[in-house]
Structures are given as structure tokens and as C-alpha cells.
Short mmCIF file of C-alpha atoms in Angstrom, two decimals:
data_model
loop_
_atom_site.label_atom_id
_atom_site.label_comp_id
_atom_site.label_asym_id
_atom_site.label_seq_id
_atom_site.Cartn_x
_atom_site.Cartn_y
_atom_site.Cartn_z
CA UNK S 1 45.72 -23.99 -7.10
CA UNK S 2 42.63 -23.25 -9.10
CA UNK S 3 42.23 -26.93 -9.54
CA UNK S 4 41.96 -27.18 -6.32
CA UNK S 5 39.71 -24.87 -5.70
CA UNK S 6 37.21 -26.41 -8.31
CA UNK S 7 37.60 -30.05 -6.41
CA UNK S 8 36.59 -28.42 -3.35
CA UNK S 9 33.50 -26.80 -4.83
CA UNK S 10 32.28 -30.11 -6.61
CA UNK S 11 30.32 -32.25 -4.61
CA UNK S 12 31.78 -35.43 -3.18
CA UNK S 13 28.64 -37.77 -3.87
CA UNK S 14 25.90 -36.72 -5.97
CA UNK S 15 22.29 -37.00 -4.69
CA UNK S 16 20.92 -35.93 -7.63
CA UNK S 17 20.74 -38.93 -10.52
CA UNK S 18 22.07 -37.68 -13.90
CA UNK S 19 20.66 -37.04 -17.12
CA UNK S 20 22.21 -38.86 -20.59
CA UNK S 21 22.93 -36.34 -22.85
CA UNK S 22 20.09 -34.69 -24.65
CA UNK S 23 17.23 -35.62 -21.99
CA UNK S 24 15.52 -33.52 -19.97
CA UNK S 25 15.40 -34.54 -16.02
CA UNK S 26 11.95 -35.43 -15.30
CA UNK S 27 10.30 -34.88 -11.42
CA UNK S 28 7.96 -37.77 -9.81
CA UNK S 29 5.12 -37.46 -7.97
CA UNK S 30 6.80 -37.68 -4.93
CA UNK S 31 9.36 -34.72 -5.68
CA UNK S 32 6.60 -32.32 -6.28
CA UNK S 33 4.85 -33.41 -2.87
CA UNK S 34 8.33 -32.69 -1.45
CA UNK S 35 9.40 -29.29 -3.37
CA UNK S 36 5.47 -28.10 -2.23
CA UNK S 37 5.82 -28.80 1.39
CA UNK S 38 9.02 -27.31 1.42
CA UNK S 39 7.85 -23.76 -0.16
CA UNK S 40 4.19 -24.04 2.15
CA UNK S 41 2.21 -21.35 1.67
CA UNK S 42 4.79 -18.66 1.78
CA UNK S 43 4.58 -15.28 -0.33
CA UNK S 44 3.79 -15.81 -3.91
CA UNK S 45 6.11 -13.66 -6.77
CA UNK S 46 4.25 -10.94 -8.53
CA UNK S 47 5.16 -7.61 -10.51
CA UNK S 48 5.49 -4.74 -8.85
CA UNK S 49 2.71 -3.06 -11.45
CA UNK S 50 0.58 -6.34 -9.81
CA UNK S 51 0.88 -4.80 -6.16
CA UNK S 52 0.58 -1.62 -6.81
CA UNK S 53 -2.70 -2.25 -8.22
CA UNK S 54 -4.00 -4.21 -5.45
CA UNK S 55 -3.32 -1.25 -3.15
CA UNK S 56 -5.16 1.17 -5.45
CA UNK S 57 -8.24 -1.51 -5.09
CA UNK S 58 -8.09 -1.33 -1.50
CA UNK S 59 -7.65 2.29 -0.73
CA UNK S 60 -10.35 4.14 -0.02
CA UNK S 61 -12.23 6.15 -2.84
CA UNK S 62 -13.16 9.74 -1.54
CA UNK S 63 -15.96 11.63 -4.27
CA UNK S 64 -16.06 15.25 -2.17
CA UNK S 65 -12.92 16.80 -0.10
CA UNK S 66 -14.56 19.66 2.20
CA UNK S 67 -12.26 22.29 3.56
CA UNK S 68 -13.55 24.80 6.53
CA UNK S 69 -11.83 27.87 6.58
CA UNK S 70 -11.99 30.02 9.98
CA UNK S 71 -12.42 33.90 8.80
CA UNK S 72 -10.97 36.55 11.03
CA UNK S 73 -14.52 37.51 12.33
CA UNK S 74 -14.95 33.99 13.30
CA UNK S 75 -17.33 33.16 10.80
CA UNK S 76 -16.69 29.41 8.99
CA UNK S 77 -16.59 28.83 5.22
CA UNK S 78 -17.05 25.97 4.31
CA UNK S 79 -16.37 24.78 0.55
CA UNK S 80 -16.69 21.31 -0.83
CA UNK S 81 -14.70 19.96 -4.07
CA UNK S 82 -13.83 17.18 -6.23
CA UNK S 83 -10.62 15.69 -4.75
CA UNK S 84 -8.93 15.90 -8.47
CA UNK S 85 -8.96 20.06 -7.96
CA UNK S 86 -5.53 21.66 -7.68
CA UNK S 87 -4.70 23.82 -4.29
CA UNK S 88 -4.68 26.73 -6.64
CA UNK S 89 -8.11 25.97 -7.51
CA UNK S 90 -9.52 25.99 -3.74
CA UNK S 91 -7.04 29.13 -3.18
CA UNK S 92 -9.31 30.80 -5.53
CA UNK S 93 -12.86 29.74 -4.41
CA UNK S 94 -11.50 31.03 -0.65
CA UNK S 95 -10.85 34.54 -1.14
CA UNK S 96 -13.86 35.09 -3.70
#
């Protein structure tokens, strides 16, 4: 049975011409013009450490965060900070 399972999965007639022993298959011109119209332009391979960086070059750099806080007599406060503070940090510039 397992024989003839391995039959089946062999191909009947080989398009592919085959190597002696010990060399390496070798592509023509005319398989590389072949293998690059077949792939086109579609999306190229690259780490995920690769794309990840690209986002971080596209996003947006901010230098100042400014944060308006409405006081109970309706007066406005308005603070402005480095966007690397913590919460804690503009929590304690608020109720000075």
C-alpha cells in the first residue's frame, strides 16, 4: 500500500531535466526572465525588526504634549511637557 502511495505522488513525466550526480542545476537566461515575471512586483520578504523600523520613520515626531485642564472656577491651565514625562509627572505639575 505505501508503495503505492509513493507511485502516485511521483510525477509521471518529468519537466524538469536532471542533474548527474555531483552537479549543481544551473538556470538560463530565459528561466530567470520567466521565474521574474512570474513573482512581478509583488511584496518583497523583510524582518520584522526591518518593518518595524520603517513605521517608526514614518510616524510622526511630537517635541511638546500640552494638556488644558478645566478648574472648577472655570479657569484653564494649561501646561506643556516633553512627551517622554510619566502621567505621574503631569499629575504633579496639576495640583501644584
Amino acid at each position: 500500500r505505501e508503495k503505492a502511495e509513493k507511485a502516485s505522488l511521483a510525477p509521471e513525466s518529468s519537466d524538469v531535466d536532471e542533474c548527474p550526480a555531483g552537479e549543481k542545476p544551473t538556470l538560463t537566461a530565459a528561466d530567470i526572465a520567466r521565474i521574474k515575471e512570474i513573482m512581478g512586483e509583488g511584496p518583497s520578504f523583510r524582518s520584522r525588526m526591518q518593518q518595524q523600523l520603517e513605521q517608526l520613520e514614518k510616524r510622526k515626531v511630537f517635541k511638546r504634549c500640552t494638556v488644558r485642564v478645566l478648574l472648577p472656577d472655570r479657569a484653564v491651565l494649561q501646561l506643556s511637557f516633553a512627551p517622554h514625562k510619566t502621567l505621574r509627572f503631569v499629575r504633579e505639575q496639576v495640583q501644584q
